[in-house]
C-alpha positions as a LaTeX table, in Angstrom:
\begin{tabular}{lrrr}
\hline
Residue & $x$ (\AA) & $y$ (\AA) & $z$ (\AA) \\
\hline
Unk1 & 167.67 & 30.64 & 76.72 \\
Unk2 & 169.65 & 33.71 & 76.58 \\
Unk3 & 167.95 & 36.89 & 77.68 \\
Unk4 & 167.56 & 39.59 & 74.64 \\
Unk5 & 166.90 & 42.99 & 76.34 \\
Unk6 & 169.18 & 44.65 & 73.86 \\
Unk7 & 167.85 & 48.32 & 73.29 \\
Unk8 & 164.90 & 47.51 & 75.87 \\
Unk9 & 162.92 & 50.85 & 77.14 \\
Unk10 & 162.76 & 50.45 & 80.67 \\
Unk11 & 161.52 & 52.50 & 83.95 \\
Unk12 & 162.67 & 51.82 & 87.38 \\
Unk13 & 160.67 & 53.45 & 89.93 \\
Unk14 & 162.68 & 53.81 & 93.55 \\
Unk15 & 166.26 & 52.71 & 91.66 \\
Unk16 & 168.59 & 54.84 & 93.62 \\
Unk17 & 169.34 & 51.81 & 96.48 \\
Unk18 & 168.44 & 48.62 & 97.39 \\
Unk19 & 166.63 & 46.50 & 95.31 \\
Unk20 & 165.91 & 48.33 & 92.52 \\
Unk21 & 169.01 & 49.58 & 92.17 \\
Unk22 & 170.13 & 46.00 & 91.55 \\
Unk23 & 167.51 & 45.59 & 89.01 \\
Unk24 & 168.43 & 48.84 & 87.52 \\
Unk25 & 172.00 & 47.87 & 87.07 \\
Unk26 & 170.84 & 44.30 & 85.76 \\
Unk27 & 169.18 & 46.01 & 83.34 \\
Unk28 & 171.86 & 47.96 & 82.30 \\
Unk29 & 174.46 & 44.98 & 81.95 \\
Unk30 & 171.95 & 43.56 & 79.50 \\
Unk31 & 171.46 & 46.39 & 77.12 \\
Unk32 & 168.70 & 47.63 & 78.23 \\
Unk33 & 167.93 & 51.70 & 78.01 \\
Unk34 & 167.20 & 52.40 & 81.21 \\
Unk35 & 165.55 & 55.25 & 83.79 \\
Unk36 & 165.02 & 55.20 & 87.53 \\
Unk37 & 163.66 & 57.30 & 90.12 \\
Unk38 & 164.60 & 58.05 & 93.36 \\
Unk39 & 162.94 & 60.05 & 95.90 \\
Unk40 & 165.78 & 60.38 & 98.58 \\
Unk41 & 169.06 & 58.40 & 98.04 \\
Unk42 & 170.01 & 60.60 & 95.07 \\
Unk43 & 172.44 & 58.73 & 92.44 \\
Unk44 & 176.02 & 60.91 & 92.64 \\
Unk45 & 178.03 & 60.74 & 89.27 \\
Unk46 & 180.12 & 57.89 & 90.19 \\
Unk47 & 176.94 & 55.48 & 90.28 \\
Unk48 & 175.79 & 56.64 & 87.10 \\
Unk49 & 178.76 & 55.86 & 85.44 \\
Unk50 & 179.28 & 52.90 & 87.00 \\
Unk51 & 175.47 & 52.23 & 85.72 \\
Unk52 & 176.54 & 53.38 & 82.30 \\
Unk53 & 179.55 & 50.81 & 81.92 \\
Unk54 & 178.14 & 48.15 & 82.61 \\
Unk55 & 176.32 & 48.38 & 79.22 \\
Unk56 & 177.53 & 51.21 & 77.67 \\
Unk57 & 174.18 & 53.50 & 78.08 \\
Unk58 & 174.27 & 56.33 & 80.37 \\
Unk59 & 170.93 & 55.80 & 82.77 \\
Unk60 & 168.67 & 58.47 & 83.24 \\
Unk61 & 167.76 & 59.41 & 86.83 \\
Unk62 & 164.59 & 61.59 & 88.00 \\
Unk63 & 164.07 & 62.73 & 91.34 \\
Unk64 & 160.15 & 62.30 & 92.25 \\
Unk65 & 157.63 & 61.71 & 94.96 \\
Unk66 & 155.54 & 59.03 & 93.50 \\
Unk67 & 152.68 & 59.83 & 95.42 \\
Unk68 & 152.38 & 63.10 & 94.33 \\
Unk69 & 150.21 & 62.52 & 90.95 \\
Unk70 & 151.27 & 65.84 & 89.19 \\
Unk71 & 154.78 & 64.80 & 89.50 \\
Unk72 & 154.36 & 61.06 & 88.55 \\
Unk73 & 152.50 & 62.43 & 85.15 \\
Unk74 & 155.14 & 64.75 & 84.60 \\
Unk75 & 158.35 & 62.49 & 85.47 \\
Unk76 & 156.62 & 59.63 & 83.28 \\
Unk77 & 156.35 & 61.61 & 80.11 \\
Unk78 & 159.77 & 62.93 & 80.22 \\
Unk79 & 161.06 & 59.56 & 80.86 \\
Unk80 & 159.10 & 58.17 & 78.14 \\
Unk81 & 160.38 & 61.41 & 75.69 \\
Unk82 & 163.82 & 60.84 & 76.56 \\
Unk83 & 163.68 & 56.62 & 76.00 \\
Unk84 & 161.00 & 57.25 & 73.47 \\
Unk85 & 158.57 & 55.05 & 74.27 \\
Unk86 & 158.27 & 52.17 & 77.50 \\
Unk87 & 158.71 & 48.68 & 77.24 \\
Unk88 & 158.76 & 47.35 & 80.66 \\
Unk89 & 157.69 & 49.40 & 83.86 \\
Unk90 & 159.15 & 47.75 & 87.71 \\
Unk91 & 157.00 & 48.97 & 90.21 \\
Unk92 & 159.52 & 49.11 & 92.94 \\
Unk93 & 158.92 & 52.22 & 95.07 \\
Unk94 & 158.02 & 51.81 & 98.55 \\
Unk95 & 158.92 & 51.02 & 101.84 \\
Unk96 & 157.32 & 50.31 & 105.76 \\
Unk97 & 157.50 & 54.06 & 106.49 \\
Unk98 & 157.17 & 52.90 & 110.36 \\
Unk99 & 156.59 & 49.88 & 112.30 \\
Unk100 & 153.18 & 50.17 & 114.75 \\
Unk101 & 150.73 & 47.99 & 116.28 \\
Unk102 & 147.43 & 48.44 & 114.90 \\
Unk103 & 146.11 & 50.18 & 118.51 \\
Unk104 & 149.30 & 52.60 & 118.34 \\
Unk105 & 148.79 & 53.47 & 114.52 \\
Unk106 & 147.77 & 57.11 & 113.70 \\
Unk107 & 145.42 & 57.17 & 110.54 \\
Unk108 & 148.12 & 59.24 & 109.04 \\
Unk109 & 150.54 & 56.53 & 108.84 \\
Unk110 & 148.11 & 53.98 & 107.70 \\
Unk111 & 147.40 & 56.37 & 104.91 \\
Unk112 & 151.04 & 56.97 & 104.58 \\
Unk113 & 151.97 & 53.15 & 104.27 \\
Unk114 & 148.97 & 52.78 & 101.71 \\
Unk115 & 150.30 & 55.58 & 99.63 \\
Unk116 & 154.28 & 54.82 & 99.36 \\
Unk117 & 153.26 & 51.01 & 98.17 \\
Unk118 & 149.94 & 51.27 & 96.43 \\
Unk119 & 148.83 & 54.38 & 95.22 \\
Unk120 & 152.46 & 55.31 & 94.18 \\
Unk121 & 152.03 & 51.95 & 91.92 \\
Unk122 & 148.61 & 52.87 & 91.14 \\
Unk123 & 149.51 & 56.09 & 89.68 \\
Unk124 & 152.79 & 55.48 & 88.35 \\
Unk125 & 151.25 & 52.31 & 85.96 \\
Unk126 & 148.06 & 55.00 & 85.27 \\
Unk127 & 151.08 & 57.33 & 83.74 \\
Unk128 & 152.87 & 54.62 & 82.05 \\
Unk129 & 150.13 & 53.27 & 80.54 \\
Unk130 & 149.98 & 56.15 & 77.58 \\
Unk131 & 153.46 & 55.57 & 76.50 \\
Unk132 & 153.80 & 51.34 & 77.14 \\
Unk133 & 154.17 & 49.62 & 73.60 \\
Unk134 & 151.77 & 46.86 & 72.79 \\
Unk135 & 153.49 & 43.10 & 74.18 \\
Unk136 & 155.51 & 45.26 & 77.20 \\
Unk137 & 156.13 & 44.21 & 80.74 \\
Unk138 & 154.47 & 45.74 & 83.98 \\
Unk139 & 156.71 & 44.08 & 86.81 \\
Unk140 & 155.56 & 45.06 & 90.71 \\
Unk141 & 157.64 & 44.40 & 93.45 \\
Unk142 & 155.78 & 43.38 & 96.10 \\
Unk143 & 156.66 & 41.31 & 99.64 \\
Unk144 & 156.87 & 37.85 & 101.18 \\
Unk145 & 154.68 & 40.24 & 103.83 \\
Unk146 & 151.79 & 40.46 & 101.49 \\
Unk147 & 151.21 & 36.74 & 101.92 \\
Unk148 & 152.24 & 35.78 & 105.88 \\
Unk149 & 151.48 & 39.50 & 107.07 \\
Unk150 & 155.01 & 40.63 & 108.03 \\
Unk151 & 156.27 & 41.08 & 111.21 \\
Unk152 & 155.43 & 42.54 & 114.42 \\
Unk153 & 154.10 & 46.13 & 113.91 \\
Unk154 & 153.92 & 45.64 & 109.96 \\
Unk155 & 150.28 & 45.19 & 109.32 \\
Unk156 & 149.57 & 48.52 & 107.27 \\
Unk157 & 152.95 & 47.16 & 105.06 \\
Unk158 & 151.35 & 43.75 & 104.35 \\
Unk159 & 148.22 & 44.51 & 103.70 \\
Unk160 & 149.43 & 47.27 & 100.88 \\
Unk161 & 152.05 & 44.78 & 99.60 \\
Unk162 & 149.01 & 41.58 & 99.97 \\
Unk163 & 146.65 & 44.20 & 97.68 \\
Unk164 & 149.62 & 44.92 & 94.88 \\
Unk165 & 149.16 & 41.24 & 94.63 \\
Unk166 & 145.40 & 41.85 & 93.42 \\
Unk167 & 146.43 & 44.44 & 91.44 \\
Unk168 & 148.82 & 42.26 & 89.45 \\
Unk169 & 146.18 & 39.77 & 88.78 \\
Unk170 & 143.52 & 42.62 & 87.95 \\
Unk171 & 145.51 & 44.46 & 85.55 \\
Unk172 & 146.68 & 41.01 & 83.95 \\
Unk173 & 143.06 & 40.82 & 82.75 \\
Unk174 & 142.77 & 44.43 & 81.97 \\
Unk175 & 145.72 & 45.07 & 79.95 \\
Unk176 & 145.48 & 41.70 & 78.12 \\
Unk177 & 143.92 & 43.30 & 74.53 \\
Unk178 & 147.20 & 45.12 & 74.60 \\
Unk179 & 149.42 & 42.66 & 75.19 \\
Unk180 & 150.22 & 43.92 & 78.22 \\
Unk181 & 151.61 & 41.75 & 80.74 \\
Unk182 & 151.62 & 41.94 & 84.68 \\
Unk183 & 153.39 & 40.10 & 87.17 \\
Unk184 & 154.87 & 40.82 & 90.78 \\
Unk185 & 158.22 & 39.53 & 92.78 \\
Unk186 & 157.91 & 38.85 & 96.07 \\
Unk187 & 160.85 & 38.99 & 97.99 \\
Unk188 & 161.87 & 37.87 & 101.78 \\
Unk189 & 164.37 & 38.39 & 103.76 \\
Unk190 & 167.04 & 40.85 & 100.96 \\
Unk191 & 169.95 & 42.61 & 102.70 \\
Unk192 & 172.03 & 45.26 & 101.51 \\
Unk193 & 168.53 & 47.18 & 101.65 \\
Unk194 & 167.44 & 50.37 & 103.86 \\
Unk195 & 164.59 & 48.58 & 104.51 \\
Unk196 & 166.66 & 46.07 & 107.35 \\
Unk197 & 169.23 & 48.67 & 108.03 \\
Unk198 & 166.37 & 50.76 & 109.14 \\
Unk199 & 163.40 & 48.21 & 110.14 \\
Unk200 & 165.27 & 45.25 & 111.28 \\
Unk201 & 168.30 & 44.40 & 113.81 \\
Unk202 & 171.09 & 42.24 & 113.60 \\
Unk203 & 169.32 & 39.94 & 115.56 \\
Unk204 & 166.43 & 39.75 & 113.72 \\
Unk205 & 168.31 & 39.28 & 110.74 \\
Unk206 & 170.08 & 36.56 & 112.24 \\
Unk207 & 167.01 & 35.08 & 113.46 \\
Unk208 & 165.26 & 35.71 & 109.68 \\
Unk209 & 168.28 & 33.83 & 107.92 \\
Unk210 & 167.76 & 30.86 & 110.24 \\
Unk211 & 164.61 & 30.44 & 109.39 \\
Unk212 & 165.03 & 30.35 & 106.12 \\
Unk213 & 165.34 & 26.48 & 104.13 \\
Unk214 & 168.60 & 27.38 & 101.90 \\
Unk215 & 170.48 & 28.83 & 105.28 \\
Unk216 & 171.23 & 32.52 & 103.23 \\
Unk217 & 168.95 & 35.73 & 102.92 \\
Unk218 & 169.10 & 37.48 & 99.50 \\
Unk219 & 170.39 & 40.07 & 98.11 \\
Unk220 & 169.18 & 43.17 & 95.01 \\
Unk221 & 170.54 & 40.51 & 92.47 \\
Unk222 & 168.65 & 37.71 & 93.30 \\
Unk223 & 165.48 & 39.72 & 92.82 \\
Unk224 & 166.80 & 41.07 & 89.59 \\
Unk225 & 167.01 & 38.03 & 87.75 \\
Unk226 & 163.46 & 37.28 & 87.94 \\
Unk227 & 162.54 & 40.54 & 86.95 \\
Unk228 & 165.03 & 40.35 & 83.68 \\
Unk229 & 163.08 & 37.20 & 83.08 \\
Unk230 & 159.63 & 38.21 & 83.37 \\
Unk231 & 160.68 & 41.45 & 81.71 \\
Unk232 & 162.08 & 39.42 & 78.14 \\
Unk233 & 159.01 & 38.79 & 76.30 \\
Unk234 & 160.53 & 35.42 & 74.34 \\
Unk235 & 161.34 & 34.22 & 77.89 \\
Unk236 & 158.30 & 34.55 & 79.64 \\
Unk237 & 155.52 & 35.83 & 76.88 \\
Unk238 & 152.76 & 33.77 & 78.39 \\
Unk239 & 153.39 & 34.51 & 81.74 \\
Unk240 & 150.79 & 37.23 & 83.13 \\
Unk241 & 149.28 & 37.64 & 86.36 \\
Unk242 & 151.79 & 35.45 & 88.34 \\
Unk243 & 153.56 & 36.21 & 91.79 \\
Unk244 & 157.31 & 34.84 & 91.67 \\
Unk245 & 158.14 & 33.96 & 95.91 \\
Unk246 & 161.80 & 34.98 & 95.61 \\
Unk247 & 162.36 & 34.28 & 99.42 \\
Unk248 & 164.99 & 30.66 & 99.73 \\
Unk249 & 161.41 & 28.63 & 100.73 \\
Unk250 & 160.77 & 30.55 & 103.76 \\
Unk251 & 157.25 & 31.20 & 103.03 \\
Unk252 & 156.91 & 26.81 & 103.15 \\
Unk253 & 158.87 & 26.43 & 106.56 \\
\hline
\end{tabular}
């Protein structure tokens, strides 16, 4: 089956880098309409174009704190205006803020942590929800750490990522009369990300690929072409509530 995303409305949340900047640009090469958001790796004019050419829509990028309600509300509906209308919402802001051991960890980080994964998904999918169409797509990007934990110092990150997990089954059965579907991603070990330039060393990625059954980590497009699927309702219309492990079998080894 061919993925149809031709003309598809679609919001990006944290698409400057990384991940969802693959997804974004996946998006984009499929003729989709798309919009992103970054918070502090700011899209300069050559990315946008680049964006635009690979399907021939220019993207539209807005700067925003998605833990800052006020400005998710108001970055939403001008999103929204500007597509008119949503069909599929990623959930992909986030990130570990800072590795500590749970005796170490100020309350302020754990609240920190909490709010840059959950209530920025939380409030961002509360926004959305006036302006999704009935039969769109809520896709959260979650982590292989919601399920084994994480690493060392990376408790207050799994535990967020392991509760967007609930969410996605939660809202599966509360968006349902609309025709709403929910699913997450949850990706291991994918480089040419902040998140292991910043949280990781060369060692530990070393050590991370090794350990992983197909002997490779990922990379932004292997997460994107799940969420293209999930995202194409003749592709994956009865799909709703599931986790897709997008991690080379680690999480068996």
């Amino acid at each position: 089956m061919i993925l149809d995303l031709t003309d598809m409305r679609v919001l990006v949340t944290g698409g400057g880098v990384g991940i969802g900047l693959g997804i974004v640009k996946s998006f984009a090469e499929h003729g989709a309409q798309v919009a992103f958001t970054w918070k502090t790796h700011q899209p300069d004019e050559a990315l946008l174009d680049e964006i635009a050419e690979l399907g021939g829509k220019a993207p539209l990028a807005f700067q925003l704190d998605a833990t800052d309600e006020a400005q998710v509300n108001a970055v939403v509906a001008r999103a929204a205006e500007a597509l008119g209308g949503l069909d599929v919402l990623v959930n992909n802001a986030g990130g570990m803020v800072q590795r500590s051991t749970v005796d170490q960890m100020p309350l302020e980080l754990w609240h920190a942590v909490m709010d840059v994964n959950l209530t920025s998904c939380f409030l961002v999918t509360k926004a959305a929800l006036n302006h999704l169409s009935e039969g769109s797509s809520i896709i959260n990007v979650a982590s292989l750490a919601g399920q084994n934990g994480g690493g060392q110092g990376a408790s207050a990150y799994g535990a967020s990522k392991a509760a967007m997990l609930g969410l996605t089954k939660a809202w599966a059965k509360e968006f349902a009369p609309r025709q709403i579907r929910v699913n997450a991603v949850a990706p291991g070990l994918i480089l040419d990300t902040p998140f292991h330039e910043q949280f990781n060393t060369a060692q530990g990625r070393a050590a991370g690929i090794e350990s992983i059954p197909l002997r490779r980590p990922g990379y932004p497009s292997d997460i994107a072409g799940p969420v293209l699927w999930l995202a194409d309702p003749q592709a994956s219309g009865f799909v709703s509530g599931a986790t897709i492990d997008i991690n080379g079998a680690a999480n068996f080894s």
